[in-house]
Short mmCIF file of C-alpha atoms in Angstrom, two decimals:
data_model
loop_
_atom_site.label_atom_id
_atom_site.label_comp_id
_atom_site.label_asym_id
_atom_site.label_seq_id
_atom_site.Cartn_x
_atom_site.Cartn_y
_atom_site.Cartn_z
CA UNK A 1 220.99 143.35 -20.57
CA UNK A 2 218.57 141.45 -18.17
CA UNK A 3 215.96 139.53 -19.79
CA UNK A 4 212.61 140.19 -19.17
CA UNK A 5 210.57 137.36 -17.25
CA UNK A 6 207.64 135.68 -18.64
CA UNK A 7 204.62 135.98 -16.78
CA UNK A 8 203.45 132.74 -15.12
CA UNK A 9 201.42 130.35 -17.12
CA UNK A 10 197.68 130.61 -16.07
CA UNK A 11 195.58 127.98 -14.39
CA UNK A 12 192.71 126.39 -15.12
CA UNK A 13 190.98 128.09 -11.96
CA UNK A 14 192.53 131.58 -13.10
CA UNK A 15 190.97 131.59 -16.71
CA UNK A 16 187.68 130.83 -15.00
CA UNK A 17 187.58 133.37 -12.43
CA UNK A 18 188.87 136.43 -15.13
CA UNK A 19 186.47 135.24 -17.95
CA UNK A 20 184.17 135.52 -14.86
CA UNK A 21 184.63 138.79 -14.27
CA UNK A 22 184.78 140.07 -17.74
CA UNK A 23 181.36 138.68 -17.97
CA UNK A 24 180.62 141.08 -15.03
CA UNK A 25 182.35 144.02 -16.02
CA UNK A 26 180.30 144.16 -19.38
CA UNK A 27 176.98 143.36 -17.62
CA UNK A 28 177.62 146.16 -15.15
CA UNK A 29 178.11 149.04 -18.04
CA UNK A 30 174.91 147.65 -20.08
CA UNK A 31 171.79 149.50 -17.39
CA UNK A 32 173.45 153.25 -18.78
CA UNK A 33 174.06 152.33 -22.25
CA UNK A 34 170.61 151.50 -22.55
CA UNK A 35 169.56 155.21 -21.09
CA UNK A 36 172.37 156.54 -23.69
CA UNK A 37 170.67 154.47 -26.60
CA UNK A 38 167.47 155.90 -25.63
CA UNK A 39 168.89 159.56 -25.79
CA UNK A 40 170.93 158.81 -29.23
CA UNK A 41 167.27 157.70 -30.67
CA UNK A 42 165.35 160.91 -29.73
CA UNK A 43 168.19 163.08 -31.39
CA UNK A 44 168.00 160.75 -34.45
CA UNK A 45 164.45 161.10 -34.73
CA UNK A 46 164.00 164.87 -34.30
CA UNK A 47 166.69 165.34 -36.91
CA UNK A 48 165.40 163.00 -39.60
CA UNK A 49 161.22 162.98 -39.07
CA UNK A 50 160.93 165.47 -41.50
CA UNK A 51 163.20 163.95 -43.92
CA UNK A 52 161.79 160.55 -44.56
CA UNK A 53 158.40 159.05 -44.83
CA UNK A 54 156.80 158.76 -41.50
CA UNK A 55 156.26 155.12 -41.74
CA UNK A 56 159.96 154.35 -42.56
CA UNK A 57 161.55 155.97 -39.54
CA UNK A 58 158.41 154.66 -37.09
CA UNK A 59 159.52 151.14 -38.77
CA UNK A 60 163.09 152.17 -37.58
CA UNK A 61 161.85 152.89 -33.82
CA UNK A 62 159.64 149.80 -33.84
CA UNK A 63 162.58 147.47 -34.86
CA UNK A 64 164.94 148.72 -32.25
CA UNK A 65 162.20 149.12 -29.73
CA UNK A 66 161.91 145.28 -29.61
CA UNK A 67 166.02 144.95 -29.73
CA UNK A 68 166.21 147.24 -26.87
CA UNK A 69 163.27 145.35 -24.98
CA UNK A 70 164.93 142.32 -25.77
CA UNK A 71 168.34 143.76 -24.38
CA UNK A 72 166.78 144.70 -21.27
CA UNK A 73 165.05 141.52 -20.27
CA UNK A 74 168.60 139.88 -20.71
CA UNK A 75 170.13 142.52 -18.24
CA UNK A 76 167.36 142.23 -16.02
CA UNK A 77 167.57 138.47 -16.02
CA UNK A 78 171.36 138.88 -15.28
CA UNK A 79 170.22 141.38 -12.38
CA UNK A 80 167.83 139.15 -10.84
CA UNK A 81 169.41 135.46 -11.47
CA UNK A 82 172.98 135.17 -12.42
CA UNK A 83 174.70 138.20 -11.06
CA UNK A 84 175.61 136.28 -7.80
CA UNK A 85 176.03 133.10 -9.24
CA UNK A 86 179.50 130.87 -10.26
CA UNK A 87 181.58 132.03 -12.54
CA UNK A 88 180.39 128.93 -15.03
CA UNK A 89 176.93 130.08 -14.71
CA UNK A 90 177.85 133.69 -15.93
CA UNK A 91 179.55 132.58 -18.25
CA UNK A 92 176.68 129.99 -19.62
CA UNK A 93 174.02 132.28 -19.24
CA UNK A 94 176.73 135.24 -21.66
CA UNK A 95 176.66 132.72 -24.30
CA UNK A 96 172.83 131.75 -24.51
CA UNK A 97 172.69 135.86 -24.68
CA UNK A 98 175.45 137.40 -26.85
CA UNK A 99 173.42 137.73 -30.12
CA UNK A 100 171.61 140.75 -28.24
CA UNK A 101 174.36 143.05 -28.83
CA UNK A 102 174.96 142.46 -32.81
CA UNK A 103 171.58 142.90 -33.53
CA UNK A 104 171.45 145.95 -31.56
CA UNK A 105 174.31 146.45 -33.87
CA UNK A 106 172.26 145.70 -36.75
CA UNK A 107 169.58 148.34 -36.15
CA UNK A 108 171.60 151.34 -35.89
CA UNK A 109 173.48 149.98 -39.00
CA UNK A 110 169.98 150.07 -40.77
CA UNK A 111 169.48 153.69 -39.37
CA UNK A 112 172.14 154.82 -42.34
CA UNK A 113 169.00 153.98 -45.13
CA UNK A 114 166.90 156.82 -42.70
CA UNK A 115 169.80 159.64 -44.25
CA UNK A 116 172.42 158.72 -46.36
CA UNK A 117 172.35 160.62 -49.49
CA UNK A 118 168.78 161.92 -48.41
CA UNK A 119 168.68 164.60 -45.84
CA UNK A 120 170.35 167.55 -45.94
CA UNK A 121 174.50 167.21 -45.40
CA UNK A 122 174.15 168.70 -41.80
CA UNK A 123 171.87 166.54 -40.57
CA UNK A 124 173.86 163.85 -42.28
CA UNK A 125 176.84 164.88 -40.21
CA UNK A 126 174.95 164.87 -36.96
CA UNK A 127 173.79 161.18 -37.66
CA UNK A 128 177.55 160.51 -38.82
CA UNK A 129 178.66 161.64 -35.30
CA UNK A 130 176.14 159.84 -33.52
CA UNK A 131 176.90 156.28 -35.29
CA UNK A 132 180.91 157.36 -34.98
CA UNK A 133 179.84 158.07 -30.80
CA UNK A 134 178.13 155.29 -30.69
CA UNK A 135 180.63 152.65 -31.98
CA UNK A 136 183.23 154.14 -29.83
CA UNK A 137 181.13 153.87 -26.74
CA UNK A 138 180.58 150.04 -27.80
CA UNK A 139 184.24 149.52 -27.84
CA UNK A 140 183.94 150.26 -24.20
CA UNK A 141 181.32 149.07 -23.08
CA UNK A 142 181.97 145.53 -25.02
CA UNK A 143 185.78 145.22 -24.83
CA UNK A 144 185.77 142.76 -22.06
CA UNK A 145 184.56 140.42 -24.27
CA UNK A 146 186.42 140.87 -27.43
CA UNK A 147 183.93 138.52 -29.95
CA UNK A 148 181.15 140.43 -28.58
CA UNK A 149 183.14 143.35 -29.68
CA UNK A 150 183.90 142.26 -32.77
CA UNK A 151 180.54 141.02 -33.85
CA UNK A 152 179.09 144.68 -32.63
CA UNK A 153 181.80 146.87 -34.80
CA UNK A 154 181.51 144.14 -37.89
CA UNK A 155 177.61 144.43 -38.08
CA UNK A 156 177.30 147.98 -37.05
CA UNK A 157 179.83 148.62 -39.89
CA UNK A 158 179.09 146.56 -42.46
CA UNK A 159 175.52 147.14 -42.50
CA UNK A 160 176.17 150.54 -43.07
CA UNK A 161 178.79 150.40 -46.00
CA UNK A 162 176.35 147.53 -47.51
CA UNK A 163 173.35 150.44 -47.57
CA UNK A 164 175.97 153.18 -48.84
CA UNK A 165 176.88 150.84 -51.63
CA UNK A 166 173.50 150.40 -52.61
CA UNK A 167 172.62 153.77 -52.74
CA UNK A 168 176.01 154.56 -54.61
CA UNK A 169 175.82 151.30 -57.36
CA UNK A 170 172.09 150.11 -57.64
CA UNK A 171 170.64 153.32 -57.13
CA UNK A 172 172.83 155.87 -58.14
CA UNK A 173 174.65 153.59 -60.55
CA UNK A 174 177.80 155.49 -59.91
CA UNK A 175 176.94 158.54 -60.64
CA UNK A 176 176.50 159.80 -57.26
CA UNK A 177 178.38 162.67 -55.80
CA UNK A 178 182.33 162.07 -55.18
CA UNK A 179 182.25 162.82 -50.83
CA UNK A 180 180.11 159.22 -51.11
CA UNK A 181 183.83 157.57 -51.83
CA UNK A 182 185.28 159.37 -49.15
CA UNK A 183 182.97 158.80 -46.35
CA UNK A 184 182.89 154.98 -47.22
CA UNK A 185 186.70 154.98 -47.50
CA UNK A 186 186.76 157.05 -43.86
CA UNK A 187 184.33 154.81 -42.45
CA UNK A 188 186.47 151.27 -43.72
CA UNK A 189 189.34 152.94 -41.85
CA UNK A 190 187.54 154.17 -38.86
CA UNK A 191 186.18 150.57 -38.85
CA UNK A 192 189.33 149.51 -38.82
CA UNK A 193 190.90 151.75 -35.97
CA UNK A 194 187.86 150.46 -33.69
CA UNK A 195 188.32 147.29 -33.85
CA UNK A 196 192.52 147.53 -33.68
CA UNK A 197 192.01 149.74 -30.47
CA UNK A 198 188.88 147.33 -28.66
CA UNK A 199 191.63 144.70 -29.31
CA UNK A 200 194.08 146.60 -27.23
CA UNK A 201 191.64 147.63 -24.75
CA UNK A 202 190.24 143.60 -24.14
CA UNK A 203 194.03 142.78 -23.53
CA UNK A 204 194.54 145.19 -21.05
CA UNK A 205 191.38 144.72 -19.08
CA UNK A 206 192.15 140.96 -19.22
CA UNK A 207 195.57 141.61 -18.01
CA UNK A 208 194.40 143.66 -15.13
CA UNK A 209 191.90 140.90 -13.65
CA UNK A 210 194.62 138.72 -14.32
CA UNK A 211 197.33 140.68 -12.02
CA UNK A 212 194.00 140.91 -9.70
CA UNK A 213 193.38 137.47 -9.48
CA UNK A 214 197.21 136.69 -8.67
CA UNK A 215 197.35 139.56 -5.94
CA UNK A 216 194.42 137.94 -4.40
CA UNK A 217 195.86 134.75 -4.27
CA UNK A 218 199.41 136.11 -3.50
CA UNK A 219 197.67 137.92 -0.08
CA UNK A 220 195.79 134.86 0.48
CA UNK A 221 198.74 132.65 0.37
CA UNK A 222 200.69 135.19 2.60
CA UNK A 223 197.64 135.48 5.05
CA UNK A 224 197.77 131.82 5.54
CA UNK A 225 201.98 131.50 6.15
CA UNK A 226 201.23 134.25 8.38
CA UNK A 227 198.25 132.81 10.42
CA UNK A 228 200.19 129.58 10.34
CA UNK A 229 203.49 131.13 11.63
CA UNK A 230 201.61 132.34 14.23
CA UNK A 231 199.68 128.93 15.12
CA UNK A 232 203.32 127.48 15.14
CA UNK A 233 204.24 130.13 17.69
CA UNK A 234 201.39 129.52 19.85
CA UNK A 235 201.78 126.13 19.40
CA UNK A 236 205.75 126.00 20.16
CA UNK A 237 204.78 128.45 23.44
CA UNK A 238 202.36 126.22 24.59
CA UNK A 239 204.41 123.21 24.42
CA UNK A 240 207.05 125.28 26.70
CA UNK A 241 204.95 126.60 29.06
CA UNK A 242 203.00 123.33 29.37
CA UNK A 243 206.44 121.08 29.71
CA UNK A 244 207.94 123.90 32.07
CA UNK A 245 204.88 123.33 33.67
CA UNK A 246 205.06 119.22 34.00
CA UNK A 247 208.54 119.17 34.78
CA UNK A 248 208.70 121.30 37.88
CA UNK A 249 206.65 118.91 40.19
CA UNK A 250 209.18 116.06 39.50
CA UNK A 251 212.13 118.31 39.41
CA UNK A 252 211.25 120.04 42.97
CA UNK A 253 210.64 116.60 44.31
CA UNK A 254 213.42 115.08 43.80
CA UNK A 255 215.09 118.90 44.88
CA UNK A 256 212.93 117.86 48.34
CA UNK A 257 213.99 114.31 48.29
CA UNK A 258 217.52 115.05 48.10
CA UNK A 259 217.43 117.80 50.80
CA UNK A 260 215.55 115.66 53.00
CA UNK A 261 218.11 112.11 52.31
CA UNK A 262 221.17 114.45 53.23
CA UNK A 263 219.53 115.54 56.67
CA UNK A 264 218.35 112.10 57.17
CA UNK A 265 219.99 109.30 55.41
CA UNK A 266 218.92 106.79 57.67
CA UNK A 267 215.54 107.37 55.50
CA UNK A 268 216.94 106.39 52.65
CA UNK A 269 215.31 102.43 51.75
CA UNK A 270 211.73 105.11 51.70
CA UNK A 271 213.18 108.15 49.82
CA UNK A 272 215.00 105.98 46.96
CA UNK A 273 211.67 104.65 45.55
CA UNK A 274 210.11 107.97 45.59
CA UNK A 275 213.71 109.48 43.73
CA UNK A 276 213.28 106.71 41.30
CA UNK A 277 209.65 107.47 40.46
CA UNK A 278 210.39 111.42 40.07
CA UNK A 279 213.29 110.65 37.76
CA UNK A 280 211.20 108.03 35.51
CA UNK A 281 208.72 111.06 35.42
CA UNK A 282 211.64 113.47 34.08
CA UNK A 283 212.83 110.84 31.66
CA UNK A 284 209.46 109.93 30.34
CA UNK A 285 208.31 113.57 29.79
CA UNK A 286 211.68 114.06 27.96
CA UNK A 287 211.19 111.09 25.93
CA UNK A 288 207.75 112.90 24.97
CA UNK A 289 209.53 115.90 24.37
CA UNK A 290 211.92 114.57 21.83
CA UNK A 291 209.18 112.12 20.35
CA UNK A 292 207.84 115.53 19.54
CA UNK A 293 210.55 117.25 18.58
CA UNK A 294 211.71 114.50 15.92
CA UNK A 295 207.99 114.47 14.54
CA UNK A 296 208.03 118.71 14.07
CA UNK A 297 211.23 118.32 12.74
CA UNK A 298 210.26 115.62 9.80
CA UNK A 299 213.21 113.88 11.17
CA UNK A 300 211.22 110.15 12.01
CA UNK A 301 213.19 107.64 10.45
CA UNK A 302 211.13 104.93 9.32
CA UNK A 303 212.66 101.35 9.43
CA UNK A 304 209.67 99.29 7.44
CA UNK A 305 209.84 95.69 8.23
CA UNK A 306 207.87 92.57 8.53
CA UNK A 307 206.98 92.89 12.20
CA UNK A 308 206.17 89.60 14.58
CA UNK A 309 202.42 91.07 16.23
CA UNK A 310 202.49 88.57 18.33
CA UNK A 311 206.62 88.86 19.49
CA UNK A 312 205.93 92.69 20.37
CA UNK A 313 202.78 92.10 22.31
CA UNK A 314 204.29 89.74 24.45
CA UNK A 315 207.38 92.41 25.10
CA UNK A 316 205.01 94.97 25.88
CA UNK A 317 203.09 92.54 28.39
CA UNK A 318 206.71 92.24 29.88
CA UNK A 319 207.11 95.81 30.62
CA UNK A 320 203.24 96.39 31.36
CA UNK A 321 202.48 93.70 33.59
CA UNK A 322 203.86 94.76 36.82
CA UNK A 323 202.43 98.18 36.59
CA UNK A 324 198.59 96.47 36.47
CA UNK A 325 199.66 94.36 39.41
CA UNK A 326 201.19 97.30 41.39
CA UNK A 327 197.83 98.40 41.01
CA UNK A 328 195.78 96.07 41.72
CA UNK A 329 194.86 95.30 37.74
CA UNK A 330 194.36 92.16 36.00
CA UNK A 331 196.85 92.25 32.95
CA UNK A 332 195.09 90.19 29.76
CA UNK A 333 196.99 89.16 26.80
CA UNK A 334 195.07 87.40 24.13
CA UNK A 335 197.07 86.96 20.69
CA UNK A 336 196.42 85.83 16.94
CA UNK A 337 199.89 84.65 15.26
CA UNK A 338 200.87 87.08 12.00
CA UNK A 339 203.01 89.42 10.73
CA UNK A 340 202.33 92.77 9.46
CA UNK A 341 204.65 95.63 7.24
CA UNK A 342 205.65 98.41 9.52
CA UNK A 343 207.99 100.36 11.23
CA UNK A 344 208.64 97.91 14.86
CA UNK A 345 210.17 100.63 16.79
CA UNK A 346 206.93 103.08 15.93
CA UNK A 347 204.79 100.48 16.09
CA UNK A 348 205.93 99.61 19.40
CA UNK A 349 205.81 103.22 20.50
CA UNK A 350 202.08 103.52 19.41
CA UNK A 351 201.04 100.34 21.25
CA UNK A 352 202.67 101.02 24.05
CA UNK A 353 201.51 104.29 25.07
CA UNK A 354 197.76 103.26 23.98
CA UNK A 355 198.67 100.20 27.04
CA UNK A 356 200.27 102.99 29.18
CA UNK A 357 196.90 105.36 29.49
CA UNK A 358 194.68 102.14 30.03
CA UNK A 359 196.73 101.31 32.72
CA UNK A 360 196.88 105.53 34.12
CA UNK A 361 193.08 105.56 33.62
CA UNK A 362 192.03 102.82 35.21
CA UNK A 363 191.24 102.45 38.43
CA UNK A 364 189.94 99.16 39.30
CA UNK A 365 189.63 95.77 37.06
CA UNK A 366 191.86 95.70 34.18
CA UNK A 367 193.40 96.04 30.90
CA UNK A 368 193.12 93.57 27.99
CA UNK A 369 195.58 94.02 24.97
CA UNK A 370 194.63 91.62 21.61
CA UNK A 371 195.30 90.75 18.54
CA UNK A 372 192.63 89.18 15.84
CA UNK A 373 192.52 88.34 12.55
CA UNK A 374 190.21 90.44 10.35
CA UNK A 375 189.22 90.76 6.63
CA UNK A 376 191.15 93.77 6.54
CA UNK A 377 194.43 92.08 7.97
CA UNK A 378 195.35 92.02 11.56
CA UNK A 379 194.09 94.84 14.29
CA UNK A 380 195.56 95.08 17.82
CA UNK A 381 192.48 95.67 20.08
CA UNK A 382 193.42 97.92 24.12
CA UNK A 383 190.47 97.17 26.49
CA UNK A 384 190.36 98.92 29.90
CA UNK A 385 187.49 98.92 32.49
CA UNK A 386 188.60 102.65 33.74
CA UNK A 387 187.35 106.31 33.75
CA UNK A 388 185.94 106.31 30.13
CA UNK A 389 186.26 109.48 27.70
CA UNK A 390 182.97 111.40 27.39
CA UNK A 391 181.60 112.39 23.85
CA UNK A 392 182.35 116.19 24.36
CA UNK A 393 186.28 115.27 24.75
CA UNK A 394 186.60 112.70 22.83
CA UNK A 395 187.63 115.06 19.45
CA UNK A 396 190.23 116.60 21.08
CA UNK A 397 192.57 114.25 23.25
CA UNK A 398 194.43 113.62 20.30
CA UNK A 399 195.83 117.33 20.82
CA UNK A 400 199.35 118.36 22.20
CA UNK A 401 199.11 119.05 26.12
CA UNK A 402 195.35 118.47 26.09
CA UNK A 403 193.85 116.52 29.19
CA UNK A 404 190.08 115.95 30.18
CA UNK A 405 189.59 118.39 32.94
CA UNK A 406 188.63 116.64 36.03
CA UNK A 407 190.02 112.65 34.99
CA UNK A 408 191.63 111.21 37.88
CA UNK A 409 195.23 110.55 36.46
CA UNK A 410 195.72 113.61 34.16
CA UNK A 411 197.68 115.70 36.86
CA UNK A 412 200.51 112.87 36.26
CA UNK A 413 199.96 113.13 32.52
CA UNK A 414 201.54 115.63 30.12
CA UNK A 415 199.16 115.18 27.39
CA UNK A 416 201.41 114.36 24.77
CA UNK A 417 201.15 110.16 24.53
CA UNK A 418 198.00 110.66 22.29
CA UNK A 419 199.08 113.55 20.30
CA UNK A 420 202.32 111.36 19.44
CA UNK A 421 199.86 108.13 18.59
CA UNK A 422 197.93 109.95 16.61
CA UNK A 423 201.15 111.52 14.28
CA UNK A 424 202.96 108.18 14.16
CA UNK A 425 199.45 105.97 13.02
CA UNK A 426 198.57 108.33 10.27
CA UNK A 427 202.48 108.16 9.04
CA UNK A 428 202.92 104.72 9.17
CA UNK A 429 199.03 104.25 7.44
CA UNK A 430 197.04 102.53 10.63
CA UNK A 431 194.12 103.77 11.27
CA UNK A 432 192.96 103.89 14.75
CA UNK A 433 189.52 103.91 16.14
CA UNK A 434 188.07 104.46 19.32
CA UNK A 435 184.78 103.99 21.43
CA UNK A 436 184.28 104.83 25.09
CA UNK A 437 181.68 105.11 27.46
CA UNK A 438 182.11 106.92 30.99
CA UNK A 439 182.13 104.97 33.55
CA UNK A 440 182.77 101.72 31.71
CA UNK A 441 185.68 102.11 29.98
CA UNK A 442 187.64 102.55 26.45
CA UNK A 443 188.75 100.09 23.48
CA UNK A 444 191.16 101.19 20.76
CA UNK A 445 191.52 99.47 17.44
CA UNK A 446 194.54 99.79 15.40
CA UNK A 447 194.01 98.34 12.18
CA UNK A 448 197.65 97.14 10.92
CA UNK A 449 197.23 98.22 7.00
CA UNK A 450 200.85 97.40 5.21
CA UNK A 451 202.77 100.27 5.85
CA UNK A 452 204.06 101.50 2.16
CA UNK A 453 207.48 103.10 2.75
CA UNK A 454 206.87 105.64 -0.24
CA UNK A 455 203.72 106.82 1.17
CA UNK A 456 205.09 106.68 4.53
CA UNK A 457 207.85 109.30 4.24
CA UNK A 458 205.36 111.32 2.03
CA UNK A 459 203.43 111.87 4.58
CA UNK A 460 205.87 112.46 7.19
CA UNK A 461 207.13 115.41 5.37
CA UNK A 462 203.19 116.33 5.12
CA UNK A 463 202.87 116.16 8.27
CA UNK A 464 205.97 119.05 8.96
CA UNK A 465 204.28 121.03 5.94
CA UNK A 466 201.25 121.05 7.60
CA UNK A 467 202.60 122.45 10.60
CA UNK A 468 205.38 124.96 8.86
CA UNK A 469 203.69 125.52 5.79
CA UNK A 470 206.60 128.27 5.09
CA UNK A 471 209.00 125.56 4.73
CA UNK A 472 207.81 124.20 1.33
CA UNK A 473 208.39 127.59 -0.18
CA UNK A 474 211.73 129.45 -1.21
CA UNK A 475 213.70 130.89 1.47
#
């Protein structure tokens, strides 16, 4: 025999949001019980005016006039003020309120000394059916919230039997006729059978918002894998087309270079530089590819050691050097000795392609790369005198493939070097910073915070689950 699963434990946030709306499903029945309570009290009256003293039934109408005034300023109030308001204001607002409905209770359990025992048995039996009507319609109306309920049924119920045992003992002194027993013993059961059956009813109205609340969140959940399966498409179709894109120039010159060094090799100390320069482009958008591709995959492997600052800004000013000078750029290395916690491969990688745009966006002057001492710890500081980044681009160059339309240098670009900075600083916990003005140039600061390996791998695996939210889930 399979066992039957337990439902899920609820949250915190669920047994807001259904007490919530059990607040609203009892306000929203409580504008037509009023009309019904107002039809109930004309039959009452017309039945029992000529059976009691004037004064004792207008005494009647008086006291649950003010009840039913009093009822219908706090529905109004709801109405008005609360209805569209947080579930915790509902609910405040409910509590301030609830003792409304027991003494509603209480005045149509006080209508029983208006004809028990004196009017006639029929009219008795109409008042019987209305009170009987009229609890049933509160087990209803009140269910959703069960003390409410409870307190309704208990008043309404015991204020009656208290009257018929007055009548019967102190008044009657027993000697009253022997149907009094049996309507108080029907009504102690019917009392009874209300209150089992509101119980049942509350249970299953607060299972129902519950099974709502966890669709809602079930086709929210699923609307967000799905919208983020699709951003991962258009993402991963992007990054094709865009790479497809960048690779065919360098790929169809060196096609053209080749042609052209087989029909004249004589030409071949002016093609080989041009060869070489096409297949550095190849390698170094493949390099971005798989820096990519290993940062999707949550495959980064993250070597944390004390790193020499100084040591890898003089390697980079090795490999950086003799690009400024082929282009006419002044090459500035200023550094502060110190070591910092990180990964030295990454670390390199980040620096360097920060260097490697300063040096692709600048066209005259030069490039400054620096390390200082700060309160914080050590930052590495990348100057450049070149193109600038104006304010309306400056959110989104740290996007996959994006380049600002019209900068001298993007056609060689693939858009990726920032994109990959960006991924790799927030992993290994440096912040980076950025100012630029057009026309003057662009400084970024990477603040070296000790990279803590825990954190670090946490939030490389973040990083995929952003992305592929569908992969923290069962398959």
């Amino acid at each position: 025999m399979k066992a039957e699963s337990l439902p899920a434990p609820a949250t915190s946030a669920e047994r807001d949001w259904v007490e919530g709306e059990l607040v609203r499903s009892l306000m929203r029945t409580q504008r037509s019980t009023q009309w019904l309570a107002l039809t109930l009290v004309a039959i009452v009256v017309g039945i029992l005016w000529d059976d009691n003293y004037p004064v004792l039934v207008l005494s009647w109408i008086a006291l649950w006039a003010a009840v039913a005034f009093w009822r219908l300023w706090v529905i109004q109030q709801y109405q008005n003020e609360v209805r569209t308001r947080s579930t915790e204001d509902q609910i405040a607002f409910f509590r301030r309120h609830r003792l409304v409905w027991p003494m509603s209770a209480l005045v149509w359990g006080l209508m029983t000394q208006l004809y028990f025992d004196r009017a006639p048995l029929g009219d008795q039996y109409i008042c019987w059916l209305v009170l009987a009507g009229l609890a049933m319609f509160s087990v209803n109306s009140l269910s959703a919230r069960v003390r409410v309920m409870r307190a309704y049924l208990d008043l309404l119920a015991g204020t009656a039997l208290a009257l018929m045992a007055w009548r019967m003992v102190v008044e009657l002194r027993l000697q009253g006729p022997t149907y009094h027993w049996w309507v108080a013993l029907l009504l102690l059961i019917f009392w009874q059978v209300l209150r089992h059956s509101g119980q049942r009813l509350h249970a299953t109205l607060r299972r129902n918002f519950e099974l709502q609340y966890r669709n809602m969140q079930l086709i929210e959940s699923l609307t967000r894998q799905t919208q983020a399966a699709l951003d991962a498409v258009e993402i991963k179709n992007r990054f094709l087309a865009s790479a497809a894109h960048d690779i065919r120039q360098p790929v169809h010159a060196l096609g053209l270079y080749a042609d052209w060094l087989g029909s004249e090799p004589e030409l071949v100390h002016e093609l080989a530089p041009k060869i070489v320069d096409a297949t550095k482009a190849v390698n170094q958008l493949f390099d971005s590819l798989f820096d990519v591709a290993r940062l999707d995959s949550g495959k980064v492997k993250l070597n944390i050691e004390a790193v020499d600052v100084a040591k890898l800004l003089r390697n980079l000013e090795l490999q950086y050097r003799p690009l400024c000078e082929a282009k006419g750029l002044r090459f500035r290395l200023h550094v502060c000795p110190g070591t910092v916690r990180s990964d030295p491969i990454l670390l390199q990688r980040i620096v360097g392609n920060l260097i490697s745009n300063a040096v692709k966006y600048t066209p005259r002057g030069g490039v400054l790369v620096a390390s200082r001492s700060t309160r914080a710890g050590l930052r590495i500081e990348i100057w450049d005198t070149g193109l600038g980044i104006a304010p309306a681009h400056q959110r989104e160059i740290f996007r996959e493939f994006y380049k600002v339309p019209g900068h001298a240098g993007t056609e060689d670009g693939f858009g990726l070097g920032l994109y990959i900075v960006a991924r790799l600083t927030h992993i290994l916990g440096h912040p980076l910073t950025f100012t630029s003005r057009v026309g003057s140039g662009t400084v970024f600061r990477l603040s070296l915070q000790p990279t803590d390996p825990p954190a670090a791998s946490e939030r490389a695996v973040a990083v995929v689950a952003q992305m592929f939210p569908s992969r923290d889930g069962g398959g």
